[in-house]
Short mmCIF file of C-alpha atoms in Angstrom, two decimals:
data_model
loop_
_atom_site.label_atom_id
_atom_site.label_comp_id
_atom_site.label_asym_id
_atom_site.label_seq_id
_atom_site.Cartn_x
_atom_site.Cartn_y
_atom_site.Cartn_z
CA UNK A 904 -69.46 -121.38 -131.60
CA UNK A 905 -69.88 -120.78 -135.87
CA UNK A 906 -73.16 -119.43 -135.81
CA UNK A 907 -72.53 -117.18 -132.60
CA UNK A 908 -69.83 -115.80 -134.67
CA UNK A 909 -71.71 -115.24 -137.42
CA UNK A 910 -74.78 -113.46 -135.74
CA UNK A 911 -71.78 -111.39 -134.27
CA UNK A 912 -71.04 -110.49 -137.50
CA UNK A 913 -74.39 -109.29 -139.21
CA UNK A 914 -74.96 -107.02 -135.69
CA UNK A 915 -71.84 -105.61 -135.98
CA UNK A 916 -72.18 -105.27 -140.40
CA UNK A 917 -75.42 -103.55 -139.20
CA UNK A 918 -74.17 -100.56 -137.16
CA UNK A 919 -71.73 -100.10 -139.34
CA UNK A 920 -74.65 -99.57 -142.16
CA UNK A 921 -76.11 -97.06 -139.19
CA UNK A 922 -79.28 -99.81 -139.87
CA UNK A 923 -80.67 -102.21 -136.75
CA UNK A 924 -81.76 -105.21 -136.18
CA UNK A 925 -85.59 -105.58 -135.93
CA UNK A 926 -86.08 -108.26 -133.91
CA UNK A 927 -89.90 -108.20 -134.17
CA UNK A 928 -90.34 -107.97 -137.60
CA UNK A 929 -87.23 -110.94 -137.19
CA UNK A 930 -89.46 -113.09 -135.12
CA UNK A 931 -92.76 -111.81 -137.91
CA UNK A 932 -90.87 -114.05 -139.94
CA UNK A 933 -89.82 -116.83 -138.02
CA UNK A 934 -93.89 -117.02 -137.28
CA UNK A 935 -94.88 -116.60 -140.76
CA UNK A 936 -92.75 -118.96 -142.26
CA UNK A 937 -94.04 -121.51 -139.90
CA UNK A 938 -97.35 -121.64 -140.95
CA UNK A 939 -95.69 -121.71 -144.72
CA UNK A 940 -95.90 -118.06 -146.29
CA UNK A 941 -92.54 -118.50 -147.82
CA UNK A 942 -93.70 -122.28 -148.54
CA UNK A 943 -93.92 -125.55 -147.85
CA UNK A 944 -90.58 -126.20 -147.92
CA UNK A 945 -89.14 -123.71 -145.75
CA UNK A 946 -91.91 -124.40 -143.50
CA UNK A 947 -90.32 -127.94 -143.27
CA UNK A 948 -87.06 -127.31 -142.65
CA UNK A 949 -87.93 -125.13 -140.07
CA UNK A 950 -90.08 -127.72 -138.40
CA UNK A 951 -87.05 -130.83 -138.24
CA UNK A 952 -84.49 -127.49 -137.73
CA UNK A 953 -86.76 -127.36 -134.29
CA UNK A 954 -87.04 -130.67 -134.07
CA UNK A 955 -83.39 -130.79 -133.92
CA UNK A 956 -82.76 -128.60 -131.37
CA UNK A 957 -85.72 -129.67 -129.40
CA UNK A 958 -84.05 -133.26 -129.44
CA UNK A 959 -79.89 -132.33 -128.43
CA UNK A 960 -81.59 -130.09 -125.55
CA UNK A 961 -82.76 -133.08 -124.05
CA UNK A 962 -80.20 -135.08 -125.33
CA UNK A 963 -77.63 -132.32 -122.56
CA UNK A 964 -80.41 -132.13 -120.13
CA UNK A 965 -80.50 -135.83 -119.90
CA UNK A 966 -76.33 -136.63 -119.61
CA UNK A 967 -76.32 -133.92 -117.48
CA UNK A 968 -77.88 -134.69 -115.50
CA UNK A 969 -77.12 -138.16 -115.09
CA UNK A 970 -73.48 -137.47 -114.75
CA UNK A 971 -74.56 -134.35 -111.99
CA UNK A 972 -76.61 -137.48 -110.06
CA UNK A 973 -73.26 -140.08 -110.28
CA UNK A 974 -71.64 -137.64 -109.12
CA UNK A 975 -73.43 -136.18 -106.12
CA UNK A 976 -73.74 -140.41 -105.34
CA UNK A 977 -69.99 -141.03 -105.84
CA UNK A 978 -68.82 -137.76 -104.07
CA UNK A 979 -71.19 -138.55 -101.33
CA UNK A 980 -70.42 -142.00 -101.14
CA UNK A 981 -66.90 -140.86 -100.11
CA UNK A 982 -67.47 -138.28 -97.90
CA UNK A 983 -68.87 -141.13 -95.78
CA UNK A 984 -66.49 -142.79 -96.19
CA UNK A 985 -63.60 -140.58 -95.71
CA UNK A 986 -65.33 -140.03 -92.11
CA UNK A 987 -66.23 -143.83 -91.59
CA UNK A 988 -62.64 -144.58 -92.29
CA UNK A 989 -60.34 -141.58 -90.91
CA UNK A 990 -59.95 -140.00 -87.19
CA UNK A 991 -60.40 -136.21 -86.51
CA UNK A 992 -57.66 -134.02 -87.11
CA UNK A 993 -56.95 -132.57 -83.39
CA UNK A 994 -57.24 -129.30 -84.67
CA UNK A 995 -58.36 -128.74 -87.50
CA UNK A 996 -62.64 -129.75 -88.69
CA UNK A 997 -60.85 -132.30 -91.44
CA UNK A 998 -60.33 -135.93 -91.12
CA UNK A 999 -56.92 -138.02 -91.54
CA UNK A 1000 -56.83 -141.35 -93.08
CA UNK A 1001 -53.78 -143.56 -92.62
CA UNK A 1002 -51.76 -143.02 -96.08
CA UNK A 1003 -48.14 -142.20 -96.83
CA UNK A 1004 -48.87 -139.84 -100.14
CA UNK A 1005 -49.06 -135.96 -98.93
CA UNK A 1006 -52.88 -135.12 -100.08
CA UNK A 1007 -55.59 -132.98 -99.61
CA UNK A 1008 -59.14 -132.49 -101.09
CA UNK A 1009 -62.53 -131.43 -100.21
CA UNK A 1010 -65.34 -133.76 -100.80
CA UNK A 1011 -69.06 -132.35 -101.19
CA UNK A 1012 -71.70 -134.21 -99.28
CA UNK A 1013 -73.50 -133.76 -95.60
CA UNK A 1014 -71.66 -132.53 -94.54
CA UNK A 1015 -68.90 -131.83 -96.31
CA UNK A 1016 -65.59 -132.78 -95.29
CA UNK A 1017 -62.14 -132.60 -96.03
CA UNK A 1018 -59.61 -135.12 -95.49
CA UNK A 1019 -56.24 -135.05 -94.85
CA UNK A 1020 -53.35 -138.23 -95.45
CA UNK A 1021 -50.79 -138.81 -92.63
CA UNK A 1022 -48.09 -138.48 -95.44
CA UNK A 1023 -49.26 -134.27 -95.46
CA UNK A 1024 -50.04 -133.87 -92.06
CA UNK A 1025 -46.33 -135.44 -91.13
CA UNK A 1026 -44.51 -133.03 -94.68
CA UNK A 1027 -46.77 -129.47 -92.98
CA UNK A 1028 -46.09 -127.22 -89.53
CA UNK A 1029 -49.17 -125.94 -88.82
CA UNK A 1030 -49.28 -122.10 -90.83
CA UNK A 1031 -48.57 -124.48 -93.49
CA UNK A 1032 -51.09 -126.89 -93.02
CA UNK A 1033 -54.14 -124.23 -92.14
CA UNK A 1034 -53.54 -123.02 -95.88
CA UNK A 1035 -53.88 -126.11 -97.33
CA UNK A 1036 -57.15 -126.64 -95.58
CA UNK A 1037 -58.20 -122.96 -96.12
CA UNK A 1038 -57.55 -123.69 -99.91
CA UNK A 1039 -59.97 -126.32 -99.45
CA UNK A 1040 -62.90 -124.50 -97.68
CA UNK A 1041 -62.36 -122.26 -100.37
CA UNK A 1042 -63.68 -125.05 -102.69
CA UNK A 1043 -66.60 -125.84 -100.94
CA UNK A 1044 -67.50 -122.29 -100.18
CA UNK A 1045 -67.70 -121.73 -104.02
CA UNK A 1046 -69.16 -124.52 -104.75
CA UNK A 1047 -66.74 -125.52 -107.08
CA UNK A 1048 -67.80 -128.96 -107.09
CA UNK A 1049 -70.72 -127.74 -108.50
CA UNK A 1050 -68.81 -125.96 -111.41
CA UNK A 1051 -66.73 -128.80 -111.67
CA UNK A 1052 -69.43 -131.48 -112.12
CA UNK A 1053 -71.56 -129.35 -114.66
CA UNK A 1054 -68.50 -128.68 -116.98
CA UNK A 1055 -67.17 -132.29 -116.48
CA UNK A 1056 -70.50 -134.01 -117.25
CA UNK A 1057 -70.51 -131.49 -120.75
CA UNK A 1058 -67.08 -132.40 -121.68
CA UNK A 1059 -68.29 -136.42 -121.01
CA UNK A 1060 -71.27 -136.25 -122.83
CA UNK A 1061 -69.51 -134.17 -125.79
CA UNK A 1062 -65.70 -135.16 -125.98
CA UNK A 1063 -65.64 -133.99 -129.63
CA UNK A 1064 -66.70 -130.75 -128.91
CA UNK A 1065 -63.34 -128.02 -128.04
CA UNK A 1066 -65.96 -125.88 -126.32
CA UNK A 1067 -66.25 -128.31 -123.56
CA UNK A 1068 -63.02 -129.83 -122.82
CA UNK A 1069 -61.24 -126.96 -123.23
CA UNK A 1070 -63.73 -125.64 -121.06
CA UNK A 1071 -64.15 -127.75 -118.56
CA UNK A 1072 -59.68 -127.80 -118.00
CA UNK A 1073 -60.01 -123.92 -117.70
CA UNK A 1074 -62.69 -123.89 -115.06
CA UNK A 1075 -60.90 -126.12 -113.20
CA UNK A 1076 -57.81 -124.53 -113.75
CA UNK A 1077 -59.13 -121.20 -112.73
CA UNK A 1078 -60.73 -122.77 -109.71
CA UNK A 1079 -57.74 -124.28 -107.90
CA UNK A 1080 -56.14 -120.35 -109.28
CA UNK A 1081 -59.21 -118.59 -107.02
CA UNK A 1082 -58.88 -120.87 -104.27
CA UNK A 1083 -55.57 -120.04 -103.81
CA UNK A 1084 -56.23 -116.44 -103.84
CA UNK A 1085 -58.13 -116.98 -101.01
CA UNK A 1086 -55.93 -118.80 -99.19
CA UNK A 1087 -53.42 -116.10 -99.72
CA UNK A 1088 -55.41 -113.60 -98.35
CA UNK A 1089 -55.47 -114.88 -95.09
CA UNK A 1090 -52.29 -116.81 -95.11
CA UNK A 1091 -50.11 -115.25 -97.53
CA UNK A 1092 -49.00 -115.73 -100.46
CA UNK A 1093 -45.64 -116.85 -99.73
CA UNK A 1094 -46.83 -119.14 -96.70
CA UNK A 1095 -49.49 -120.97 -99.63
CA UNK A 1096 -46.01 -120.93 -102.58
CA UNK A 1097 -43.88 -122.50 -99.85
CA UNK A 1098 -46.62 -125.42 -98.96
CA UNK A 1099 -46.71 -125.65 -102.79
CA UNK A 1100 -43.22 -126.41 -102.41
CA UNK A 1101 -42.86 -128.38 -100.00
CA UNK A 1102 -45.34 -130.96 -100.72
CA UNK A 1103 -43.41 -130.96 -104.46
CA UNK A 1104 -40.55 -131.99 -102.93
CA UNK A 1105 -42.21 -134.77 -100.95
CA UNK A 1106 -43.65 -135.85 -103.84
CA UNK A 1107 -47.16 -134.26 -103.72
CA UNK A 1108 -47.97 -133.83 -106.89
CA UNK A 1109 -51.77 -134.54 -105.75
CA UNK A 1110 -52.78 -131.95 -103.19
CA UNK A 1111 -54.13 -128.85 -103.77
CA UNK A 1112 -55.11 -129.64 -106.70
CA UNK A 1113 -52.34 -129.94 -108.70
CA UNK A 1114 -53.11 -132.55 -110.51
CA UNK A 1115 -55.51 -130.03 -112.77
CA UNK A 1116 -53.12 -127.56 -112.44
CA UNK A 1117 -49.09 -127.29 -112.83
CA UNK A 1118 -47.52 -127.17 -110.48
CA UNK A 1119 -44.67 -124.69 -111.34
CA UNK A 1120 -47.62 -122.42 -113.05
CA UNK A 1121 -49.07 -121.51 -109.37
CA UNK A 1122 -45.92 -120.96 -108.27
CA UNK A 1123 -44.75 -118.88 -110.08
CA UNK A 1124 -48.09 -116.89 -110.52
CA UNK A 1125 -48.43 -116.72 -106.45
CA UNK A 1126 -44.62 -115.38 -106.44
CA UNK A 1127 -45.56 -112.88 -109.10
CA UNK A 1128 -49.29 -112.39 -109.48
CA UNK A 1129 -49.99 -108.42 -108.97
CA UNK A 1130 -53.47 -108.10 -106.77
CA UNK A 1131 -54.52 -106.35 -110.21
CA UNK A 1132 -53.84 -109.76 -111.71
CA UNK A 1133 -55.26 -111.90 -109.18
CA UNK A 1134 -58.69 -110.43 -109.15
CA UNK A 1135 -58.55 -111.14 -113.04
CA UNK A 1136 -59.01 -114.89 -111.46
CA UNK A 1137 -62.55 -114.02 -111.12
CA UNK A 1138 -63.36 -112.75 -113.95
CA UNK A 1139 -61.96 -114.59 -116.57
CA UNK A 1140 -63.40 -117.26 -114.82
CA UNK A 1141 -66.73 -116.14 -115.00
CA UNK A 1142 -66.52 -115.59 -118.69
CA UNK A 1143 -65.28 -118.98 -119.39
CA UNK A 1144 -67.98 -120.24 -117.41
CA UNK A 1145 -70.84 -118.14 -119.07
CA UNK A 1146 -68.86 -119.42 -122.58
CA UNK A 1147 -69.31 -123.19 -121.56
CA UNK A 1148 -72.83 -123.20 -120.38
CA UNK A 1149 -74.70 -120.91 -122.57
CA UNK A 1150 -72.45 -121.75 -125.50
CA UNK A 1151 -74.83 -124.51 -126.42
CA UNK A 1152 -78.12 -122.67 -125.35
CA UNK A 1153 -76.94 -119.43 -127.28
CA UNK A 1154 -76.38 -121.89 -130.40
CA UNK A 1155 -79.13 -123.59 -130.65
CA UNK A 1156 -81.50 -120.35 -130.11
CA UNK A 1157 -79.84 -118.80 -132.78
CA UNK A 1158 -79.97 -121.91 -134.98
CA UNK A 1159 -84.14 -121.94 -134.13
CA UNK A 1160 -85.14 -118.18 -134.43
CA UNK A 1161 -83.55 -118.54 -138.14
CA UNK A 1162 -81.50 -115.36 -137.83
CA UNK A 1163 -80.93 -116.10 -142.04
CA UNK A 1164 -84.13 -114.68 -142.64
CA UNK A 1165 -84.07 -112.05 -140.78
CA UNK A 1166 -83.56 -108.54 -142.36
CA UNK A 1167 -82.66 -104.89 -140.47
CA UNK A 1168 -85.52 -102.83 -140.70
#
């Protein structure tokens, strides 16, 4: 992020000076450095920088790839187990498992599965249960499980980098709000809000992603969000996701290119 900040500051400085960053000259200078035009020390330094960048990329891709494979295996196994242990719900495309705590969640698999506990079926009436199911279907339709898997894998691979850890938490928060909005569009914000309140009274904090986002925050938002405010969730989600996914690639690219040797032409 610091590298990106320096690049932005350099570009702004050049714009204020009525000059432009000459990318052609930039790459020419990079080429000259690579073939030793600026001396052996610069050439070796660039080689080390490129090697470190490639190694970091390999570690990043390998770690994230392994985490995604594990996550896929776990979720598919969970979906199969839920379909085996649970029973089909009479009125909805979901399976019900015998558990007293109210909970509902979607599990990516082949096919995808929405799991309800007996506790949530008992706690909610038909309208509120339909809103809960719409929320879970929104997760599956929006492929939120893939976003969460990638961002959590990055956070797990780099637990000390705030970009990934905070980004993963914010992505989880925003996909829950996005699913709230989809459910509210078809069942009404008040219905979704009442479902959350009923589940809170029933100690259903794990329902509707409430472990990811504070229940009070979501209830307040559903009570007060305007159409413009709700539409901003998608925009903010896209920006945060793009930053989390593209941040390391941009930083690595900036480091490898070595913009420090580039001068405005």
